[in-house]
Amino acid sequence: MRDHRGIALIIVLWIAVLLSSITITGAYLVRLEQRQAYYSAREVQLISAAMAGMEKVKAELIKDDNVYDSLKEGWKSSFKDDFSIGEVTVSLSVEDEESKLNLNTASRERLAKLAPLERAINSNELVDSLIDWTDKNTDALPGGAEEGYYKLLMPPVQCKNGPLDSIEELVFVKGFQDTKVIDSLRKVATIYSDGKVNINTASLETLMTLPKVNYLLAQGIIAHRNGKDLEQGTEDDLPYDTIQRVEEVVGKDVYKEIQSLLTVKSSYFKVTIRTSFGKYSKMVEAMLYRQGRIVQVKYWEEV
Ligand SMILES: [Ca+2]
Ligand SMILES: [Ca+2]
Ligand SMILES: [Ca+2]
């Protein structure tokens, strides 16, 4: 009898242990589900704030004066400081793609003068390979490569013989396997403009790719538009309202060489948005295309 009681007690204890472990597992599962729901709600909150941020940029671009585009205008200057959307902090920056050199349309001379390509040890290889990759013909330049080279790779690669669809595509091009060059190009090169450079927004690196424009002239173009305080994007800036106005700075001869490569307006605007709440954050990149008063989203990418 005593033994039986003992066994019964053990069974009860075992059942209690089993039940409690089931309860623990159950509670754990419930907690995990709650946490997942919490994560995705947080994610939704961060993405919604990023979308709201992008809408603010669109609104600025729609109300912007389209005579020229400069760094003191609302699409650029309104986003210098972080702002809040609900509980989410939004850091946002806008760059016009016309401030950069278009890799699909630039001449060999200009590509060779673009800082990340000019400074690379294998500069000739990079420039020739890029041109061979995008030009329609199959004749390889001295430092370049065409399908004969790419089809022997393991695995073989199809030589594009057409324009780049993204800067990242360069990773397939001969000589570009050092991704540092691609990273630097992301800041000064584009594939989105019509090929003309906006003299109101162009960086020093971009301006220095123009024929006959050296460091001093490029500095001069920037100093002139920055106004008296020498700072860009401030109230006293003096944007070029027409391309002719740059002639005063560069002189007649240089102006004749570069005028067909210039613009004072921009159409493509890259928006980089970081949203954060506590330890959670999200990065998004979007490309906006403006035509008149219409702004389209070309891509939206979580990075
Ligand atoms: Ca404008
Ligand atoms: Ca080719
Ligand atoms: Ca200024």
XYZ file of N, CA and C and ligand atoms in Angstrom, residues 225-238, ligand 3:
43
model
N 28.936 80.489 -56.876
C 27.532 80.174 -56.548
C 27.288 80.164 -55.034
N 28.347 80.027 -54.228
C 28.179 79.953 -52.775
C 27.915 81.291 -52.106
N 28.162 82.391 -52.829
C 27.901 83.717 -52.255
C 28.986 84.138 -51.276
N 28.711 85.260 -50.603
C 29.737 85.906 -49.749
C 30.225 85.029 -48.601
N 29.332 84.260 -47.996
C 29.758 83.462 -46.828
C 30.574 82.228 -47.227
N 30.728 82.009 -48.547
C 31.519 80.899 -49.103
C 30.959 79.508 -48.755
N 29.811 79.497 -48.083
C 29.219 78.208 -47.695
C 28.109 77.854 -48.674
N 28.007 76.582 -49.010
C 26.942 76.222 -49.942
C 25.637 75.910 -49.208
N 24.541 76.219 -49.894
C 23.234 75.902 -49.320
C 22.732 76.931 -48.325
N 23.349 78.121 -48.297
C 22.874 79.164 -47.377
C 22.119 80.248 -48.150
N 21.439 81.115 -47.406
C 20.547 82.121 -47.991
C 21.241 83.033 -49.007
N 22.529 83.349 -48.769
C 23.202 84.305 -49.671
C 23.735 83.653 -50.955
N 23.472 82.370 -51.156
C 23.933 81.690 -52.382
C 23.449 82.439 -53.631
N 24.262 82.381 -54.669
C 23.905 83.026 -55.938
C 23.858 81.965 -57.039
Ca 26.363 80.773 -49.245
